[in-house]
Amino acid sequence: MAKPVLISGIQPTGPLHFGNYLGALKNFVALQNSGKYRCYFFVADLHALTENPSAKDLEKNILSLASDFLAAGLDPKKSIIFQQSQIEELQELKWVLSTLTPVSELMRMTAFKEKVLQAIKPIDGEKISKKRFEEIVEEANFGLAEYPILMTADILIFGGQYVPVGHDQLQHLEFARTLVRKFNYKFGQTFVEPKELLTATPRVMSLDDPTKKMSKSRPGGCLFINDSPELIGKKIRIAVTDSGSDIKYDPQNKAAISNLLMIYSELSGLTISEIEAEFAGKGYADFKKELADVVIEYFEPFRARRAKLKSAAVKKILMDGSKKAHEIAKKKMLAIKKKIGLVL
Ligand code: AMP
Ligand code: TRP
């Protein structure tokens, strides 16, 4: 039996933070190396266009993300690593899927609402009236609304069954499954409903506010995987902590230390209780110092591999992967067109 297809992408919108790494990229590598799946990993450059980057920034970010993929351990011999915009058929499939999607469903997406609101930079806790929100939506770029349809097309064109992502993408996957059901009902069994694969840390929280998820839109609360050892040490030292002084996992009452404990556990391979035992009777300062050491040491090989990557080689890997992915997408799109009555 053929192995199931696994697919995921990350947007090239700037450096990767620990949420991206622990919610997605680290797991991509583990899933690839498990040998259980046919893996596709891509740079979601079309999705990044919704943020209206300059051409120069986009180019730089595409190469930088592909370099992160490779330095983290994605391997073109084991996975198809590609650039989303090279797959023209995604536009066709996105169109087909958009004709099955009510506009209201797109407007209800949490990610859409968040992105639209980001444009006006509301102050934390500020209330936005329904009328004001509607005005903002009317001004939003249409790509933000179409975002989940393109994401569904990404998955379906490669027959994706498993999709490793962080918690913030769950609603988009639910949306994808709904579209699959609609399509199959109308045109006959064509796609399988994709399932998410979450890590133990699907929602890494911000270092400056543990009630908010770590996010590129709040760079002050991010640890980036390319941060220098000095900066990592500093950011961890000044990360907010909770009241009390015990190193105890308690996400309800001690959200900050619980978040740091999860990061420690994921990077050291120790369980939370082993770490708690190690720090019994010690304070936050001792814990943070150790955590910084763990993080710095963990990313040492990543930094070394990344420093050696040449941009020409990275581009070639991306182009070769894109060619392979494109061939697969072409065949699938033809089959889809037959199903929907476009091929005479
Ligand atoms: P993006 O940068 O939006 O393309 O996100 C890339 C991947 O990182 C997606 O699978 C996200 O769900 C995941 N991700 C983003 N932020 C976090 C976070 N704070 N915790 C866990 N996963 C995250
Ligand atoms: N929307 C995802 C994110 O913001 C990126 C993405 C685009 C994706 N297409 C995808 C993830 C397909 C998984 C599968 O992180």
Tab-separated table of C-alpha atoms in Angstrom, residues 12-320:
chain	number	residue	atom	x	y	z
A	12	PRO	CA	7.838	33.414	4.119
A	13	THR	CA	6.975	36.490	6.153
A	14	GLY	CA	10.160	36.892	8.205
A	15	PRO	CA	12.217	34.913	10.674
A	16	LEU	CA	10.696	31.799	12.259
A	17	HIS	CA	9.876	32.015	15.946
A	18	PHE	CA	9.671	29.215	18.495
A	19	GLY	CA	5.935	28.822	17.847
A	20	ASN	CA	6.632	28.068	14.188
A	21	TYR	CA	9.437	25.730	15.183
A	22	LEU	CA	7.757	23.812	18.012
A	23	GLY	CA	4.284	23.877	16.459
A	24	ALA	CA	5.392	23.026	12.927
A	25	LEU	CA	8.951	22.777	11.579
A	26	LYS	CA	10.456	20.517	14.251
A	27	ASN	CA	7.555	18.133	13.702
A	28	PHE	CA	7.963	18.302	9.898
A	29	VAL	CA	11.451	16.900	10.319
A	30	ALA	CA	10.342	14.157	12.720
A	31	LEU	CA	7.446	13.143	10.464
A	32	GLN	CA	9.718	13.116	7.414
A	33	ASN	CA	12.224	10.939	9.232
A	34	SER	CA	9.574	8.528	10.497
A	35	GLY	CA	9.421	7.167	6.943
A	36	LYS	CA	5.668	6.692	7.310
A	37	TYR	CA	4.531	9.340	4.830
A	38	ARG	CA	5.062	10.752	1.373
A	39	CYS	CA	5.997	14.253	2.465
A	40	TYR	CA	5.529	17.632	0.801
A	41	PHE	CA	6.758	20.806	2.474
A	42	PHE	CA	6.493	24.175	0.845
A	43	VAL	CA	7.207	27.855	1.115
A	44	ALA	CA	3.730	29.450	1.059
A	45	ASP	CA	4.805	32.512	-0.896
A	46	LEU	CA	1.356	33.111	-2.423
A	47	HIS	CA	-0.147	33.281	1.049
A	48	ALA	CA	2.577	35.727	2.082
A	49	LEU	CA	1.453	38.091	-0.693
A	50	THR	CA	-1.616	38.889	1.417
A	51	GLU	CA	0.742	40.945	3.583
A	52	ASN	CA	1.810	43.025	0.562
A	53	PRO	CA	5.584	42.610	0.972
A	54	SER	CA	8.046	44.421	-1.291
A	55	ALA	CA	9.537	42.240	-4.043
A	56	LYS	CA	12.937	42.492	-2.385
A	57	ASP	CA	11.681	41.363	1.007
A	58	LEU	CA	9.658	38.526	-0.457
A	59	GLU	CA	12.621	37.138	-2.390
A	60	LYS	CA	14.822	37.356	0.662
A	61	ASN	CA	12.206	35.709	2.887
A	62	ILE	CA	11.555	32.845	0.450
A	63	LEU	CA	15.236	31.935	0.395
A	64	SER	CA	15.582	32.423	4.114
A	65	LEU	CA	12.655	30.123	4.904
A	66	ALA	CA	13.900	27.459	2.496
A	67	SER	CA	17.287	27.691	4.251
A	68	ASP	CA	15.579	27.227	7.618
A	69	PHE	CA	13.786	24.158	6.260
A	70	LEU	CA	17.060	22.604	5.159
A	71	ALA	CA	19.094	23.603	8.211
A	72	ALA	CA	16.357	22.188	10.468
A	73	GLY	CA	16.680	18.827	8.713
A	74	LEU	CA	14.189	18.692	5.855
A	75	ASP	CA	15.874	16.673	3.161
A	76	PRO	CA	15.097	16.828	-0.576
A	77	LYS	CA	15.938	13.130	-0.811
A	78	LYS	CA	13.132	12.300	1.601
A	79	SER	CA	10.567	15.057	0.983
A	80	ILE	CA	9.398	17.189	-1.906
A	81	ILE	CA	10.403	20.704	-0.868
A	82	PHE	CA	8.936	23.380	-3.118
A	83	GLN	CA	7.756	26.896	-3.736
A	84	GLN	CA	3.977	27.280	-3.793
A	85	SER	CA	3.871	29.910	-6.546
A	86	GLN	CA	5.471	27.477	-9.018
A	87	ILE	CA	2.314	25.362	-8.985
A	88	GLU	CA	0.029	27.186	-11.418
A	89	GLU	CA	-2.725	24.599	-11.068
A	90	LEU	CA	-3.394	25.898	-7.569
A	91	GLN	CA	-5.083	28.899	-9.161
A	92	GLU	CA	-7.417	26.651	-11.111
A	93	LEU	CA	-8.303	24.510	-8.138
A	94	LYS	CA	-8.736	27.540	-5.917
A	95	TRP	CA	-11.262	28.908	-8.415
A	96	VAL	CA	-13.197	25.656	-8.533
A	97	LEU	CA	-13.290	25.486	-4.740
A	98	SER	CA	-14.298	29.134	-4.427
A	99	THR	CA	-17.480	28.409	-6.361
A	100	LEU	CA	-18.460	25.988	-3.579
A	101	THR	CA	-17.729	28.448	-0.757
A	102	PRO	CA	-20.250	30.853	0.757
A	103	VAL	CA	-18.738	34.290	1.294
A	104	SER	CA	-20.066	34.345	4.864
A	105	GLU	CA	-17.935	31.321	5.767
A	106	LEU	CA	-14.794	33.215	4.776
A	107	MET	CA	-15.818	36.251	6.803
A	108	ARG	CA	-16.247	34.078	9.901
A	109	MET	CA	-12.689	32.754	9.943
A	110	THR	CA	-10.833	33.802	13.081
A	111	ALA	CA	-7.554	34.260	11.208
A	112	PHE	CA	-9.307	36.511	8.700
A	113	LYS	CA	-10.794	38.661	11.452
A	114	GLU	CA	-7.445	38.908	13.221
A	115	LYS	CA	-5.565	39.841	10.053
A	116	VAL	CA	-8.139	42.410	9.070
A	117	LEU	CA	-8.011	43.996	12.507
A	118	GLN	CA	-4.210	44.019	12.483
A	119	ALA	CA	-4.392	46.495	9.625
A	120	ILE	CA	-5.809	49.126	11.991
A	121	LYS	CA	-3.576	48.111	14.913
A	122	PRO	CA	-6.170	48.201	17.711
A	123	ILE	CA	-4.859	48.737	21.221
A	124	ASP	CA	-5.050	45.587	23.408
A	125	GLY	CA	-8.554	45.194	24.755
A	126	GLU	CA	-10.031	47.908	22.527
A	127	LYS	CA	-13.654	47.185	21.548
A	128	ILE	CA	-14.467	47.481	17.836
A	129	SER	CA	-18.131	48.010	16.981
A	130	LYS	CA	-19.842	45.731	14.452
A	131	LYS	CA	-20.285	48.654	12.070
A	132	ARG	CA	-16.624	49.675	12.320
A	133	PHE	CA	-15.598	46.053	11.757
A	134	GLU	CA	-17.724	45.869	8.610
A	135	GLU	CA	-16.067	49.011	7.308
A	136	ILE	CA	-12.641	47.522	7.955
A	137	VAL	CA	-13.633	44.282	6.178
A	138	GLU	CA	-14.690	46.218	3.107
A	139	GLU	CA	-11.227	47.716	2.883
A	140	ALA	CA	-9.373	44.430	3.469
A	141	ASN	CA	-7.500	42.874	0.578
A	142	PHE	CA	-9.455	40.043	-1.004
A	143	GLY	CA	-6.521	37.646	-0.651
A	144	LEU	CA	-7.070	37.589	3.110
A	145	ALA	CA	-10.605	36.352	2.532
A	146	GLU	CA	-9.579	33.744	-0.058
A	147	TYR	CA	-6.713	32.532	2.130
A	148	PRO	CA	-8.398	29.329	3.394
A	149	ILE	CA	-9.542	28.362	-0.123
A	150	LEU	CA	-5.984	28.546	-1.418
A	151	MET	CA	-4.820	26.584	1.627
A	152	THR	CA	-7.411	23.901	0.867
A	153	ALA	CA	-6.232	23.785	-2.752
A	154	ASP	CA	-2.609	23.342	-1.526
A	155	ILE	CA	-3.620	20.276	0.418
A	156	LEU	CA	-6.034	18.712	-2.064
A	157	ILE	CA	-3.969	19.075	-5.214
A	158	PHE	CA	-1.400	16.719	-3.699
A	159	GLY	CA	-3.981	14.432	-2.120
A	160	GLY	CA	-2.911	15.510	1.372
A	161	GLN	CA	-4.263	13.289	4.156
A	162	TYR	CA	-2.204	14.569	7.080
A	163	VAL	CA	-1.353	18.200	7.726
A	164	PRO	CA	1.064	19.094	10.534
A	165	VAL	CA	0.220	22.611	11.771
A	166	GLY	CA	-0.125	24.684	14.913
A	167	HIS	CA	-3.361	25.313	16.783
A	168	ASP	CA	-4.146	28.539	14.896
A	169	GLN	CA	-4.677	26.555	11.668
A	170	LEU	CA	-7.324	24.160	12.993
A	171	GLN	CA	-10.231	26.237	11.772
A	172	HIS	CA	-8.732	26.319	8.288
A	173	LEU	CA	-8.514	22.531	8.292
A	174	GLU	CA	-12.115	22.236	9.402
A	175	PHE	CA	-12.947	24.504	6.482
A	176	ALA	CA	-10.944	22.250	4.135
A	177	ARG	CA	-12.830	19.166	5.324
A	178	THR	CA	-16.168	20.882	4.744
A	179	LEU	CA	-15.106	21.749	1.198
A	180	VAL	CA	-14.024	18.158	0.561
A	181	ARG	CA	-17.437	16.892	1.650
A	182	LYS	CA	-19.208	19.399	-0.580
A	183	PHE	CA	-17.043	18.576	-3.576
A	184	ASN	CA	-17.340	14.821	-3.152
A	185	TYR	CA	-21.101	15.048	-2.669
A	186	LYS	CA	-21.517	17.016	-5.896
A	187	PHE	CA	-18.925	15.337	-8.128
A	188	GLY	CA	-18.340	11.922	-6.563
A	189	GLN	CA	-15.555	10.690	-4.288
A	190	THR	CA	-12.439	12.656	-5.300
A	191	PHE	CA	-10.649	13.955	-2.211
A	192	VAL	CA	-10.037	12.605	1.287
A	193	GLU	CA	-10.708	14.784	4.312
A	194	PRO	CA	-7.340	16.016	5.583
A	195	LYS	CA	-6.509	15.573	9.273
A	196	GLU	CA	-4.310	17.845	11.333
A	197	LEU	CA	-1.271	16.567	13.231
A	198	LEU	CA	-0.541	18.662	16.309
A	199	THR	CA	2.582	18.653	18.443
A	200	ALA	CA	2.682	18.712	22.252
A	201	THR	CA	3.148	22.487	21.866
A	202	PRO	CA	0.544	23.578	19.310
A	203	ARG	CA	0.266	27.017	20.876
A	204	VAL	CA	3.522	28.470	22.150
A	205	MET	CA	2.823	31.647	24.081
A	206	SER	CA	4.464	35.036	23.870
A	207	LEU	CA	7.443	35.720	26.163
A	208	ASP	CA	6.154	39.163	27.092
A	209	ASP	CA	2.529	38.124	27.620
A	210	PRO	CA	1.693	34.455	28.220
A	211	THR	CA	-2.001	35.054	27.516
A	212	LYS	CA	-1.213	35.721	23.833
A	213	LYS	CA	0.223	33.260	21.341
A	214	MET	CA	3.738	33.868	20.105
A	215	SER	CA	3.244	35.611	16.778
A	216	LYS	CA	5.169	37.556	14.167
A	217	SER	CA	2.730	40.387	14.687
A	218	ARG	CA	4.138	40.795	18.232
A	219	PRO	CA	7.899	40.578	17.652
A	220	GLY	CA	8.620	41.752	21.197
A	221	GLY	CA	7.354	38.439	22.577
A	222	CYS	CA	9.165	36.203	20.082
A	223	LEU	CA	12.244	34.058	20.364
A	224	PHE	CA	13.477	33.536	16.812
A	225	ILE	CA	15.338	30.403	15.829
A	226	ASN	CA	17.996	32.533	14.154
A	227	ASP	CA	18.563	34.751	17.196
A	228	SER	CA	22.190	34.881	18.340
A	229	PRO	CA	23.077	33.057	21.580
A	230	GLU	CA	23.503	36.432	23.317
A	231	LEU	CA	20.051	37.599	22.266
A	232	ILE	CA	18.462	34.287	23.283
A	233	GLY	CA	20.039	34.624	26.735
A	234	LYS	CA	18.797	38.173	27.064
A	235	LYS	CA	15.246	37.499	25.857
A	236	ILE	CA	14.834	34.562	28.231
A	237	ARG	CA	16.266	36.581	31.140
A	238	ILE	CA	13.684	39.324	30.654
A	239	ALA	CA	10.738	37.043	29.797
A	240	VAL	CA	7.787	37.748	32.098
A	241	THR	CA	7.213	35.292	34.939
A	242	ASP	CA	4.282	34.607	37.232
A	243	SER	CA	3.836	35.446	40.869
A	244	GLY	CA	5.343	32.919	43.277
A	245	SER	CA	8.685	31.311	42.668
A	246	ASP	CA	8.083	27.578	42.139
A	247	ILE	CA	9.046	25.938	38.886
A	248	LYS	CA	5.733	24.154	38.468
A	249	TYR	CA	3.652	23.327	35.407
A	250	ASP	CA	0.257	24.923	35.909
A	251	PRO	CA	-1.011	26.586	32.726
A	252	GLN	CA	-4.088	28.025	34.480
A	253	ASN	CA	-2.331	29.843	37.288
A	254	LYS	CA	1.280	29.977	36.108
A	255	ALA	CA	0.979	30.512	32.364
A	256	ALA	CA	4.409	32.085	31.869
A	257	ILE	CA	6.517	29.448	33.611
A	258	SER	CA	4.374	26.675	32.102
A	259	ASN	CA	5.138	28.010	28.619
A	260	LEU	CA	8.871	28.114	29.384
A	261	LEU	CA	8.702	24.604	30.857
A	262	MET	CA	7.136	23.298	27.652
A	263	ILE	CA	9.904	24.894	25.595
A	264	TYR	CA	12.509	23.388	27.936
A	265	SER	CA	10.894	19.969	27.681
A	266	GLU	CA	10.603	20.002	23.888
A	267	LEU	CA	14.214	21.008	23.357
A	268	SER	CA	15.840	18.920	26.087
A	269	GLY	CA	13.778	15.758	25.630
A	270	LEU	CA	13.117	15.696	29.401
A	271	THR	CA	9.582	15.333	30.689
A	272	ILE	CA	7.941	18.204	32.574
A	273	SER	CA	8.104	16.275	35.851
A	274	GLU	CA	11.808	15.518	35.378
A	275	ILE	CA	12.432	19.236	34.899
A	276	GLU	CA	10.269	20.167	37.889
A	277	ALA	CA	12.237	17.708	40.020
A	278	GLU	CA	15.545	19.126	38.817
A	279	PHE	CA	14.478	22.641	39.821
A	280	ALA	CA	12.749	21.826	43.102
A	281	GLY	CA	13.754	24.484	45.617
A	282	LYS	CA	15.381	26.655	42.944
A	283	GLY	CA	14.071	29.962	41.592
A	284	TYR	CA	13.148	31.467	38.251
A	285	ALA	CA	16.613	32.924	37.682
A	286	ASP	CA	18.294	29.487	37.907
A	287	PHE	CA	15.662	27.987	35.649
A	288	LYS	CA	15.963	30.730	33.037
A	289	LYS	CA	19.736	30.435	32.943
A	290	GLU	CA	19.487	26.690	32.336
A	291	LEU	CA	16.756	27.177	29.756
A	292	ALA	CA	18.925	29.647	27.833
A	293	ASP	CA	21.759	27.091	27.835
A	294	VAL	CA	19.414	24.364	26.580
A	295	VAL	CA	18.092	26.572	23.774
A	296	ILE	CA	21.518	27.824	22.714
A	297	GLU	CA	22.972	24.337	22.657
A	298	TYR	CA	19.979	22.879	20.832
A	299	PHE	CA	20.258	25.378	17.978
A	300	GLU	CA	24.051	25.130	17.674
A	301	PRO	CA	23.962	22.506	14.854
A	302	PHE	CA	21.123	24.403	13.171
A	303	ARG	CA	23.194	27.596	13.126
A	304	ALA	CA	26.238	25.732	11.805
A	305	ARG	CA	24.299	24.032	8.991
A	306	ARG	CA	22.530	27.231	8.046
A	307	ALA	CA	25.780	29.196	7.867
A	308	LYS	CA	27.123	26.706	5.325
A	309	LEU	CA	24.136	26.838	2.958
A	310	LYS	CA	24.750	28.676	-0.316
A	311	SER	CA	21.801	30.525	-1.780
A	312	ALA	CA	22.372	29.048	-5.278
A	313	ALA	CA	22.149	25.527	-3.830
A	314	VAL	CA	19.028	26.369	-1.843
A	315	LYS	CA	17.388	27.821	-4.967
A	316	LYS	CA	18.229	24.700	-6.939
A	317	ILE	CA	16.669	22.434	-4.309
A	318	LEU	CA	13.537	24.563	-4.340
A	319	MET	CA	13.357	24.553	-8.152
A	320	ASP	CA	13.910	20.796	-8.430
